Short mmCIF file of C-alpha atoms in Angstrom, two decimals:
data_model
loop_
_atom_site.label_atom_id
_atom_site.label_comp_id
_atom_site.label_asym_id
_atom_site.label_seq_id
_atom_site.Cartn_x
_atom_site.Cartn_y
_atom_site.Cartn_z
CA MET A 1276 3.62 -15.79 -30.31
CA THR A 1277 3.62 -12.17 -31.38
CA LYS A 1278 6.07 -9.98 -29.52
CA SER A 1279 5.04 -6.43 -28.88
CA ILE A 1280 6.64 -3.25 -27.68
CA ILE A 1281 5.80 -2.59 -24.06
CA LYS A 1282 6.20 0.92 -22.70
CA LEU A 1283 6.88 1.22 -19.00
CA THR A 1284 7.78 4.17 -16.83
CA VAL A 1285 9.94 2.68 -14.09
CA ASN A 1286 11.27 4.85 -11.28
CA GLY A 1287 10.56 7.90 -13.44
CA GLU A 1288 12.45 6.64 -16.51
CA ASN A 1289 10.74 5.64 -19.74
CA HIS A 1290 11.56 2.23 -21.15
CA GLU A 1291 10.48 0.26 -24.19
CA VAL A 1292 10.98 -3.47 -24.29
CA LEU A 1293 10.09 -6.03 -26.92
CA ALA A 1294 8.51 -8.97 -25.13
CA GLU A 1295 6.23 -11.93 -25.62
CA PRO A 1296 2.82 -11.67 -23.93
CA ARG A 1297 3.70 -14.55 -21.60
CA GLU A 1298 6.64 -12.72 -20.02
CA LEU A 1299 5.90 -11.84 -16.42
CA LEU A 1300 6.53 -8.33 -15.18
CA ILE A 1301 9.11 -9.55 -12.65
CA HIS A 1302 11.14 -11.18 -15.44
CA VAL A 1303 11.05 -8.04 -17.58
CA LEU A 1304 12.10 -5.86 -14.64
CA ARG A 1305 14.94 -8.12 -13.60
CA GLU A 1306 16.21 -9.49 -16.90
CA ARG A 1307 15.50 -6.72 -19.41
CA LEU A 1308 15.80 -3.63 -17.23
CA ASN A 1309 18.38 -5.07 -14.81
CA LEU A 1310 16.31 -3.99 -11.82
CA THR A 1311 17.14 -6.89 -9.56
CA GLY A 1312 15.81 -5.28 -6.38
CA PRO A 1313 12.41 -6.99 -6.64
CA HIS A 1314 13.15 -10.64 -5.92
CA ILE A 1315 11.67 -13.89 -7.14
CA GLY A 1316 10.79 -15.82 -4.00
CA CYS A 1317 7.94 -18.28 -4.34
CA GLU A 1318 6.75 -17.22 -7.80
CA THR A 1319 3.26 -18.35 -6.74
CA THR A 1320 1.73 -15.08 -5.44
CA HIS A 1321 2.36 -15.98 -1.81
CA CYS A 1322 5.59 -14.44 -0.58
CA GLY A 1323 5.54 -10.82 -1.78
CA ALA A 1324 9.31 -10.63 -2.46
CA CYS A 1325 8.51 -9.40 -5.99
CA THR A 1326 6.22 -6.59 -4.78
CA VAL A 1327 6.40 -3.41 -6.85
CA GLU A 1328 4.23 -0.32 -7.08
CA LEU A 1329 2.07 -0.39 -10.23
CA ASN A 1330 -0.11 2.67 -10.90
CA GLY A 1331 -0.48 3.37 -7.18
CA LYS A 1332 -1.09 -0.22 -6.11
CA SER A 1333 1.19 -2.72 -4.40
CA VAL A 1334 1.28 -5.75 -6.69
CA LYS A 1335 3.13 -9.02 -6.89
CA SER A 1336 4.97 -8.68 -10.17
CA CYS A 1337 5.17 -12.47 -10.58
CA THR A 1338 1.42 -12.47 -11.15
CA VAL A 1339 1.16 -9.73 -13.79
CA PHE A 1340 2.20 -10.08 -17.41
CA ALA A 1341 4.46 -7.24 -18.49
CA VAL A 1342 2.12 -6.60 -21.42
CA GLN A 1343 -0.70 -5.89 -18.95
CA ALA A 1344 1.48 -3.14 -17.50
CA ASN A 1345 1.94 -1.50 -20.93
CA GLY A 1346 1.63 2.24 -20.30
CA ALA A 1347 1.94 1.89 -16.52
CA GLU A 1348 3.98 3.77 -13.95
CA ILE A 1349 6.06 1.45 -11.81
CA THR A 1350 8.21 2.02 -8.76
CA THR A 1351 10.64 -0.62 -7.53
CA ILE A 1352 12.85 -0.57 -4.46
CA GLU A 1353 15.50 1.11 -6.63
CA GLY A 1354 13.18 4.12 -6.89
CA ILE A 1355 12.38 4.48 -3.21
CA ALA A 1356 15.61 6.13 -2.05
CA GLY A 1357 15.94 9.82 -2.92
CA PRO A 1358 18.94 11.87 -4.01
CA ALA A 1359 19.61 12.59 -0.34
CA GLY A 1360 20.15 8.90 0.42
CA LEU A 1361 18.09 6.20 2.01
CA HIS A 1362 14.35 6.66 2.43
CA VAL A 1363 13.14 6.92 6.03
CA LEU A 1364 11.73 3.38 5.74
CA GLN A 1365 15.07 2.01 4.56
CA GLN A 1366 16.89 3.82 7.34
CA SER A 1367 14.36 2.56 9.84
CA PHE A 1368 14.70 -1.08 8.75
CA ARG A 1369 18.44 -0.68 9.19
CA GLU A 1370 18.19 0.89 12.62
CA HIS A 1371 15.54 -1.43 14.01
CA HIS A 1372 17.01 -4.63 12.66
CA GLY A 1373 14.06 -5.09 10.28
CA LEU A 1374 16.07 -7.48 8.13
CA GLN A 1375 18.38 -10.39 8.62
CA CYS A 1376 19.07 -12.18 5.31
CA GLY A 1377 17.43 -9.32 3.43
CA PHE A 1378 15.73 -11.36 0.74
CA CYS A 1379 12.20 -10.17 1.57
CA THR A 1380 13.28 -6.59 2.31
CA PRO A 1381 12.76 -4.95 -1.12
CA GLY A 1382 9.20 -6.27 -1.22
CA MET A 1383 8.62 -5.37 2.43
CA ILE A 1384 9.77 -1.79 2.01
CA THR A 1385 7.98 -1.25 -1.30
CA ARG A 1386 4.75 -2.53 0.25
CA ALA A 1387 5.25 -0.52 3.46
CA TRP A 1388 5.82 2.61 1.33
CA ARG A 1389 2.32 2.28 -0.17
CA LEU A 1390 0.82 1.32 3.20
CA LEU A 1391 2.12 4.53 4.81
CA LYS A 1392 0.84 6.62 1.89
CA GLU A 1393 -2.65 5.21 2.44
CA ASN A 1394 -2.48 5.13 6.21
CA PRO A 1395 0.17 7.56 7.51
CA ASP A 1396 -0.52 6.82 11.17
CA PRO A 1397 -1.12 3.08 11.44
CA THR A 1398 -1.57 1.04 14.59
CA GLU A 1399 0.52 -2.09 15.08
CA GLU A 1400 -2.52 -4.11 13.99
CA ASP A 1401 -2.89 -2.00 10.82
CA VAL A 1402 0.75 -2.68 9.97
CA ARG A 1403 0.46 -6.41 10.56
CA PHE A 1404 -2.74 -6.59 8.47
CA GLY A 1405 -1.36 -4.34 5.74
CA MET A 1406 1.87 -6.33 5.48
CA ALA A 1407 0.14 -9.72 5.42
CA GLY A 1408 1.06 -10.30 1.77
CA ASN A 1409 4.79 -10.34 2.51
CA LEU A 1410 6.55 -13.28 4.10
CA CYS A 1411 9.79 -13.18 6.08
CA ARG A 1412 11.50 -16.36 7.27
CA CYS A 1413 14.12 -14.69 9.48
CA THR A 1414 12.83 -11.91 11.68
CA GLY A 1415 9.62 -13.26 13.11
CA TYR A 1416 8.14 -9.96 11.84
CA GLN A 1417 8.49 -8.16 15.17
CA ASN A 1418 11.32 -5.91 14.02
CA ILE A 1419 9.72 -5.34 10.62
CA VAL A 1420 6.60 -4.02 12.35
CA LYS A 1421 8.76 -1.94 14.67
CA SER A 1422 10.69 -0.50 11.70
CA ILE A 1423 7.51 0.51 9.88
CA LEU A 1424 5.92 2.08 12.96
CA ALA A 1425 9.13 4.00 13.69
CA ALA A 1426 9.30 5.21 10.08
CA ALA A 1427 5.67 6.36 10.26
CA ALA A 1428 6.37 8.27 13.47
CA GLU A 1429 9.44 9.91 11.94
CA ILE A 1430 7.65 10.89 8.73
CA ASN A 1431 4.77 12.36 10.74
CA ALA A 1432 7.14 14.23 13.07
CA SER A 1433 9.04 15.83 10.19
CA ARG A 1434 5.73 16.72 8.48
CA GLU A 1435 4.50 18.42 11.65
CA ALA A 1436 7.82 20.22 12.05
CA ALA A 1437 7.52 21.49 8.47
CA GLU A 1438 4.00 22.82 9.15
CA MET B 972 7.36 -20.51 -13.98
CA ILE B 973 6.66 -19.43 -17.51
CA PRO B 974 3.22 -20.06 -18.98
CA ALA B 975 2.62 -21.47 -22.45
CA ALA B 976 2.56 -18.91 -25.25
CA PHE B 977 -0.63 -17.05 -26.03
CA GLU B 978 -1.87 -14.05 -28.00
CA TYR B 979 -2.80 -10.95 -26.00
CA HIS B 980 -5.75 -8.69 -26.74
CA ARG B 981 -6.77 -5.46 -25.06
CA PRO B 982 -10.15 -4.37 -26.48
CA LYS B 983 -11.72 -1.03 -25.56
CA ASP B 984 -15.38 -1.99 -25.32
CA VAL B 985 -17.69 -4.88 -24.49
CA GLY B 986 -18.47 -5.37 -28.20
CA GLY B 987 -14.78 -5.91 -28.87
CA VAL B 988 -14.59 -8.50 -26.08
CA ILE B 989 -17.61 -10.41 -27.37
CA ALA B 990 -16.22 -10.40 -30.93
CA LEU B 991 -12.95 -11.92 -29.68
CA LEU B 992 -14.79 -14.52 -27.60
CA GLN B 993 -16.93 -15.47 -30.61
CA GLN B 994 -13.93 -15.65 -32.89
CA HIS B 995 -11.77 -17.79 -30.62
CA GLY B 996 -14.37 -19.84 -28.73
CA ASP B 997 -13.03 -21.85 -25.83
CA GLU B 998 -9.43 -20.95 -26.77
CA ALA B 999 -10.07 -17.47 -25.37
CA ARG B 1000 -10.32 -16.37 -21.77
CA VAL B 1001 -10.95 -12.93 -20.37
CA VAL B 1002 -8.63 -11.68 -17.64
CA ALA B 1003 -9.72 -9.12 -15.04
CA GLY B 1004 -7.32 -9.02 -12.06
CA GLY B 1005 -5.74 -12.26 -13.17
CA HIS B 1006 -4.92 -13.52 -9.70
CA SER B 1007 -6.81 -16.78 -10.21
CA LEU B 1008 -6.15 -17.21 -13.93
CA ILE B 1009 -2.46 -16.26 -14.17
CA PRO B 1010 -1.33 -18.71 -11.44
CA MET B 1011 -3.27 -21.44 -13.29
CA MET B 1012 -1.55 -20.45 -16.56
CA LYS B 1013 1.86 -20.50 -14.86
CA LEU B 1014 1.18 -23.98 -13.51
CA ARG B 1015 -0.03 -24.89 -17.03
CA MET B 1016 -3.23 -26.18 -15.51
CA THR B 1017 -5.28 -24.15 -17.96
CA ASP B 1018 -4.76 -23.72 -21.67
CA VAL B 1019 -5.34 -20.18 -22.89
CA GLN B 1020 -4.54 -19.40 -26.53
CA HIS B 1021 -6.03 -15.93 -26.51
CA LEU B 1022 -5.99 -13.75 -23.41
CA VAL B 1023 -8.51 -10.91 -23.54
CA ASP B 1024 -7.54 -8.22 -21.03
CA LEU B 1025 -10.52 -6.26 -19.71
CA GLN B 1026 -8.60 -3.37 -18.13
CA ASP B 1027 -9.39 -0.84 -20.88
CA VAL B 1028 -12.99 -1.94 -21.48
CA ALA B 1029 -15.35 0.95 -20.85
CA GLY B 1030 -18.36 0.55 -18.58
CA LEU B 1031 -17.17 -2.28 -16.35
CA GLY B 1032 -16.25 -0.17 -13.31
CA GLY B 1033 -18.05 1.79 -10.68
CA ILE B 1034 -20.06 1.22 -7.54
CA GLN B 1035 -23.54 2.77 -7.49
CA VAL B 1036 -25.64 2.92 -4.38
CA ALA B 1037 -28.96 4.36 -5.57
CA GLY B 1038 -31.59 4.17 -2.88
CA GLU B 1039 -32.26 0.50 -2.23
CA GLN B 1040 -30.44 -0.73 -5.33
CA ILE B 1041 -26.71 -1.47 -5.42
CA THR B 1042 -24.85 -2.00 -8.68
CA ILE B 1043 -21.19 -3.03 -8.85
CA GLY B 1044 -19.19 -3.19 -12.07
CA ALA B 1045 -17.35 -6.43 -12.75
CA MET B 1046 -13.91 -4.75 -12.74
CA VAL B 1047 -14.30 -3.26 -9.25
CA THR B 1048 -11.45 -4.62 -7.12
CA GLN B 1049 -11.65 -5.95 -3.58
CA HIS B 1050 -9.56 -2.93 -2.56
CA MET B 1051 -12.20 -0.59 -4.03
CA LEU B 1052 -15.02 -2.49 -2.28
CA ILE B 1053 -13.22 -2.13 1.05
CA ASN B 1054 -12.65 1.61 0.62
CA ASN B 1055 -16.07 2.64 -0.70
CA ALA B 1056 -17.87 4.39 2.17
CA ASP B 1057 -21.32 4.40 0.48
CA LEU B 1058 -21.16 0.68 -0.13
CA THR B 1059 -19.97 -0.03 3.39
CA GLU B 1060 -22.87 2.01 4.73
CA ALA B 1061 -25.42 0.24 2.52
CA ALA B 1062 -24.04 -3.33 2.57
CA PRO B 1063 -21.26 -3.71 5.14
CA ILE B 1064 -21.00 -7.47 4.59
CA LEU B 1065 -19.02 -6.80 1.39
CA LYS B 1066 -16.22 -5.06 3.23
CA GLU B 1067 -16.20 -7.67 5.97
CA ALA B 1068 -15.82 -10.44 3.39
CA ALA B 1069 -13.40 -8.61 1.08
CA LEU B 1070 -11.01 -8.00 3.98
CA GLN B 1071 -10.81 -11.77 4.43
CA ILE B 1072 -9.82 -12.43 0.82
CA ALA B 1073 -6.16 -13.22 0.17
CA ASP B 1074 -3.76 -10.38 1.10
CA PRO B 1075 -3.40 -6.65 0.37
CA GLN B 1076 -1.50 -7.05 -2.90
CA VAL B 1077 -4.04 -9.53 -4.25
CA ARG B 1078 -6.94 -7.30 -3.17
CA TYR B 1079 -5.58 -4.41 -5.27
CA MET B 1080 -5.87 -6.63 -8.35
CA GLY B 1081 -8.63 -9.15 -7.67
CA THR B 1082 -12.05 -8.10 -8.95
CA ILE B 1083 -15.55 -8.93 -7.83
CA GLY B 1084 -16.48 -9.94 -11.38
CA GLY B 1085 -13.62 -12.39 -11.66
CA ASN B 1086 -14.31 -13.71 -8.19
CA VAL B 1087 -17.96 -14.52 -8.94
CA ALA B 1088 -17.57 -15.57 -12.59
CA ASN B 1089 -14.65 -17.96 -12.18
CA GLY B 1090 -16.82 -20.59 -10.52
CA ASP B 1091 -14.14 -21.59 -8.03
CA PRO B 1092 -15.99 -23.00 -5.00
CA GLY B 1093 -13.22 -21.52 -2.82
CA ASN B 1094 -13.99 -17.95 -3.87
CA ASP B 1095 -15.78 -15.92 -1.19
CA MET B 1096 -17.97 -13.51 -3.17
CA PRO B 1097 -20.28 -16.13 -4.73
CA ALA B 1098 -21.67 -17.21 -1.35
CA LEU B 1099 -22.13 -13.56 -0.47
CA MET B 1100 -24.08 -12.94 -3.66
CA LEU B 1101 -26.26 -15.99 -2.95
CA CYS B 1102 -26.90 -14.67 0.54
CA LEU B 1103 -27.87 -11.24 -0.82
CA GLY B 1104 -29.97 -12.66 -3.65
CA ALA B 1105 -27.88 -10.80 -6.23
CA THR B 1106 -28.38 -10.79 -9.99
CA TYR B 1107 -25.55 -11.04 -12.52
CA THR B 1108 -25.71 -9.28 -15.89
CA LEU B 1109 -24.26 -11.26 -18.79
CA THR B 1110 -23.65 -9.74 -22.21
CA GLY B 1111 -23.14 -11.89 -25.27
CA PRO B 1112 -23.63 -11.90 -29.04
CA ASN B 1113 -27.41 -12.03 -28.60
CA GLY B 1114 -27.63 -9.18 -26.14
CA THR B 1115 -27.85 -8.94 -22.41
CA ARG B 1116 -29.52 -11.27 -19.92
CA LYS B 1117 -29.82 -11.33 -16.17
CA VAL B 1118 -29.22 -14.46 -14.10
CA ALA B 1119 -29.88 -14.90 -10.40
CA ALA B 1120 -26.66 -15.71 -8.55
CA ARG B 1121 -28.57 -18.61 -6.95
CA ASP B 1122 -29.03 -20.12 -10.46
CA PHE B 1123 -25.56 -19.34 -11.79
CA TYR B 1124 -23.35 -22.11 -10.38
CA GLU B 1125 -23.59 -25.65 -11.80
CA ALA B 1126 -20.37 -27.36 -10.66
CA ALA B 1127 -16.78 -26.41 -9.83
CA TYR B 1128 -15.70 -23.92 -12.52
CA VAL B 1129 -18.93 -24.60 -14.45
CA THR B 1130 -21.52 -21.85 -14.60
CA VAL B 1131 -24.46 -20.97 -16.83
CA ARG B 1132 -22.33 -18.33 -18.55
CA GLU B 1133 -21.73 -19.21 -22.21
CA ASP B 1134 -18.15 -19.07 -23.60
CA SER B 1135 -19.09 -16.02 -25.65
CA GLU B 1136 -20.66 -14.13 -22.75
CA LEU B 1137 -19.08 -11.60 -20.39
CA LEU B 1138 -20.27 -10.97 -16.84
CA THR B 1139 -20.48 -7.18 -16.73
CA GLN B 1140 -22.13 -6.25 -13.44
CA LEU B 1141 -23.78 -7.39 -10.22
CA THR B 1142 -26.90 -5.91 -8.68
CA PHE B 1143 -28.68 -6.50 -5.39
CA ALA B 1144 -31.05 -4.78 -3.03
CA ALA B 1145 -29.42 -3.11 -0.04
CA PRO B 1146 -29.71 -5.69 2.74
CA LYS B 1147 -31.51 -4.89 5.97
CA GLY B 1148 -30.49 -5.80 9.50
CA GLY B 1149 -27.39 -7.54 10.80
CA TYR B 1150 -24.71 -9.26 8.78
CA ALA B 1151 -21.66 -11.46 9.14
CA TYR B 1152 -19.11 -13.22 6.97
CA GLU B 1153 -17.23 -15.76 9.07
CA LYS B 1154 -14.30 -17.56 7.47
CA GLN B 1155 -11.91 -20.16 8.78
CA LYS B 1156 -8.67 -20.49 6.84
CA ARG B 1157 -5.30 -22.07 7.56
CA LYS B 1158 -3.28 -18.94 6.86
CA ILE B 1159 -3.46 -15.51 5.22
CA GLY B 1160 -4.01 -15.99 1.52
CA ASP B 1161 -5.64 -19.38 1.83
CA TYR B 1162 -9.10 -20.25 0.65
CA ALA B 1163 -11.73 -21.05 3.25
CA THR B 1164 -11.77 -24.39 5.01
CA ALA B 1165 -15.35 -23.27 5.58
CA ALA B 1166 -17.07 -19.89 5.52
CA ALA B 1167 -20.60 -18.61 5.99
CA ALA B 1168 -22.45 -15.43 4.99
CA VAL B 1169 -25.50 -14.44 7.00
CA GLN B 1170 -27.99 -11.54 6.84
CA ILE B 1171 -30.68 -11.28 9.50
CA ALA B 1172 -33.52 -8.76 9.90
CA ARG B 1173 -35.09 -8.30 13.33
CA GLU B 1174 -38.41 -6.76 14.39
CA GLY B 1175 -39.63 -6.60 17.96
CA GLY B 1176 -37.05 -9.05 19.25
CA LEU B 1177 -37.76 -11.70 16.63
CA CYS B 1178 -36.06 -12.62 13.38
CA VAL B 1179 -38.28 -11.66 10.43
CA ALA B 1180 -35.95 -12.62 7.58
CA ALA B 1181 -32.72 -14.58 7.36
CA SER B 1182 -30.41 -15.71 4.59
CA VAL B 1183 -27.57 -18.18 5.10
CA SER B 1184 -24.99 -19.28 2.51
CA MET B 1185 -21.65 -21.06 2.55
CA THR B 1186 -18.26 -21.12 0.80
CA ASN B 1187 -16.09 -24.13 -0.13
CA LEU B 1188 -18.37 -26.74 1.41
CA SER B 1189 -19.61 -28.21 -1.89
CA ASP B 1190 -18.49 -28.00 -5.51
CA VAL B 1191 -20.64 -24.85 -5.76
CA PRO B 1192 -21.48 -22.09 -3.28
CA VAL B 1193 -24.52 -23.15 -1.24
CA TRP B 1194 -27.52 -21.07 -0.20
CA SER B 1195 -29.46 -22.90 2.51
CA LYS B 1196 -33.11 -21.92 2.30
CA ALA B 1197 -33.90 -24.25 5.20
CA ALA B 1198 -31.31 -22.62 7.47
CA GLY B 1199 -32.86 -19.19 6.90
CA ALA B 1200 -36.34 -20.56 7.45
CA ALA B 1201 -35.24 -22.15 10.73
CA LEU B 1202 -34.36 -18.71 12.09
CA VAL B 1203 -37.45 -16.79 11.02
CA GLY B 1204 -39.87 -16.24 13.91
CA THR B 1205 -37.29 -17.15 16.56
CA ASP B 1206 -35.19 -15.07 18.95
CA CYS B 1207 -32.04 -16.54 17.37
CA GLY B 1208 -31.17 -18.06 20.73
CA PRO B 1209 -29.00 -21.18 21.12
CA ALA B 1210 -31.81 -23.61 20.18
CA ALA B 1211 -32.72 -21.67 17.03
CA ILE B 1212 -29.09 -21.38 15.99
CA ARG B 1213 -28.61 -25.12 16.54
CA ALA B 1214 -31.64 -25.85 14.33
CA ALA B 1215 -30.41 -23.51 11.60
CA VAL B 1216 -26.90 -24.97 11.68
CA ASP B 1217 -28.32 -28.50 11.45
CA ALA B 1218 -30.41 -27.44 8.46
CA ALA B 1219 -27.40 -25.80 6.76
CA LEU B 1220 -25.25 -28.90 7.30
CA LYS B 1221 -27.85 -30.98 5.43
CA ASP B 1222 -27.33 -28.79 2.35
CA ILE B 1223 -23.54 -29.16 2.01
CA ASN B 1224 -21.37 -31.88 0.57
CA PRO B 1225 -17.72 -31.19 1.45
CA THR B 1226 -14.93 -33.37 0.10
CA GLU B 1227 -11.61 -34.34 1.61
CA ASP B 1228 -8.60 -32.30 0.49
CA ASN B 1229 -5.44 -30.80 2.00
CA ARG B 1230 -7.62 -28.70 4.32
CA GLY B 1231 -8.86 -31.83 6.05
CA PRO B 1232 -11.20 -34.81 5.95
CA VAL B 1233 -14.97 -34.50 5.53
CA GLU B 1234 -15.64 -34.82 9.28
CA PHE B 1235 -13.34 -31.88 9.98
CA LYS B 1236 -14.93 -29.76 7.25
CA ARG B 1237 -18.36 -30.41 8.72
CA HIS B 1238 -17.07 -29.57 12.19
CA VAL B 1239 -15.59 -26.26 10.98
CA ALA B 1240 -18.76 -25.54 8.99
CA LYS B 1241 -20.86 -26.02 12.09
CA THR B 1242 -18.66 -23.60 14.01
CA VAL B 1243 -18.50 -20.85 11.39
CA ILE B 1244 -22.22 -20.98 10.56
CA GLY B 1245 -23.12 -20.73 14.25
CA ARG B 1246 -20.74 -17.83 14.78
CA ALA B 1247 -21.98 -16.03 11.66
CA ILE B 1248 -25.61 -16.29 12.76
CA ALA B 1249 -24.81 -15.12 16.29
CA ARG B 1250 -22.78 -12.16 15.03
CA ALA B 1251 -25.36 -11.16 12.41
CA TRP B 1252 -28.10 -11.32 15.07
CA SER B 1253 -26.06 -9.23 17.49
CA ARG B 1254 -25.76 -6.54 14.80
CA SER B 1255 -29.41 -6.68 13.73
#
């Protein structure tokens, strides 16, 4: 079927790819743009390993056609770290043992990033509810929750210090 | 999982959508959030030759709470429903139900229009709309018509909507009194094993109006007129709730699937309907 040019802004960079309508966003990100941070886990909208930020929303990129994202702004795990190094969330996952095999981690952190933007001071329950679209088979979630709560506390502390 | 090839369309207005639906007939499907349709396309369980994306179509968004009347555009997402303070004030049952749909990522994409129009008996919003007595607006080649949600569903995935029609908005009167949406599911992201939506109005210690509907307990969402009637005039005590639950159970026809046998479905239905009535009453 007819290929079309799809324009995407990913992690602040403009890209144009020629793709069929049936190509999923996750495939375009991984195979055309070589952004292999977002993972393909279940490919059935359950696991959240492919989570990316799409126009200010956390979405499972296995359930969006790339052509639907034409004109969109996307952030993947590759865009979360700043020039100064790891993002607070990434550092926090590392310090609090928020990952074991690491397969779910890009999706976890990308989702947590949006969660903390919408709710900068979440309770443990808020974190568990807000992370319910991401599955982890290693950690039992406890340390993921701990990592996100610690990151929130650190971000809030540095914001208060700045004010 | 790669779906079969299709042509993609992104019209800008409702007229453009209708023209595409007329041109391509049952080979065309509209996509809103896509979180029901795209998984089906990936599994190749549905054949879509022309995918008509609604994201740029003007006039399908927005939540209006104007006095007693509530209007919700078809493209409003579950995430927007949850975060709209006016809507939560006027009809809190929507937030309660939307929070029980799928998971956060899906709620950013999934729309109320897609949820009610798809005709999936597992979707939660149809039962809610039956409970609230909502009206759907359908626009097609011959203009616009309004259909009561209670008359919309014919069988699983079969509704009174014609292939060339688009569901554009939902309207309902702001409900009065207490509310509850009680859902039992196996895990986050699952459809209901059984769920019930209840609105109850109370005056002077007695129930003066009640509406009870259910999700995933028949091939269509079910509104139980008899269950509501069983509550009116009572104090919604244990005996009244038992009578209403019994009436509701007479109106459902669950089938066995991977969520359990019929006996289990009826058992769960009994539990969730009873809990929904009790919670709605406690809030009335």
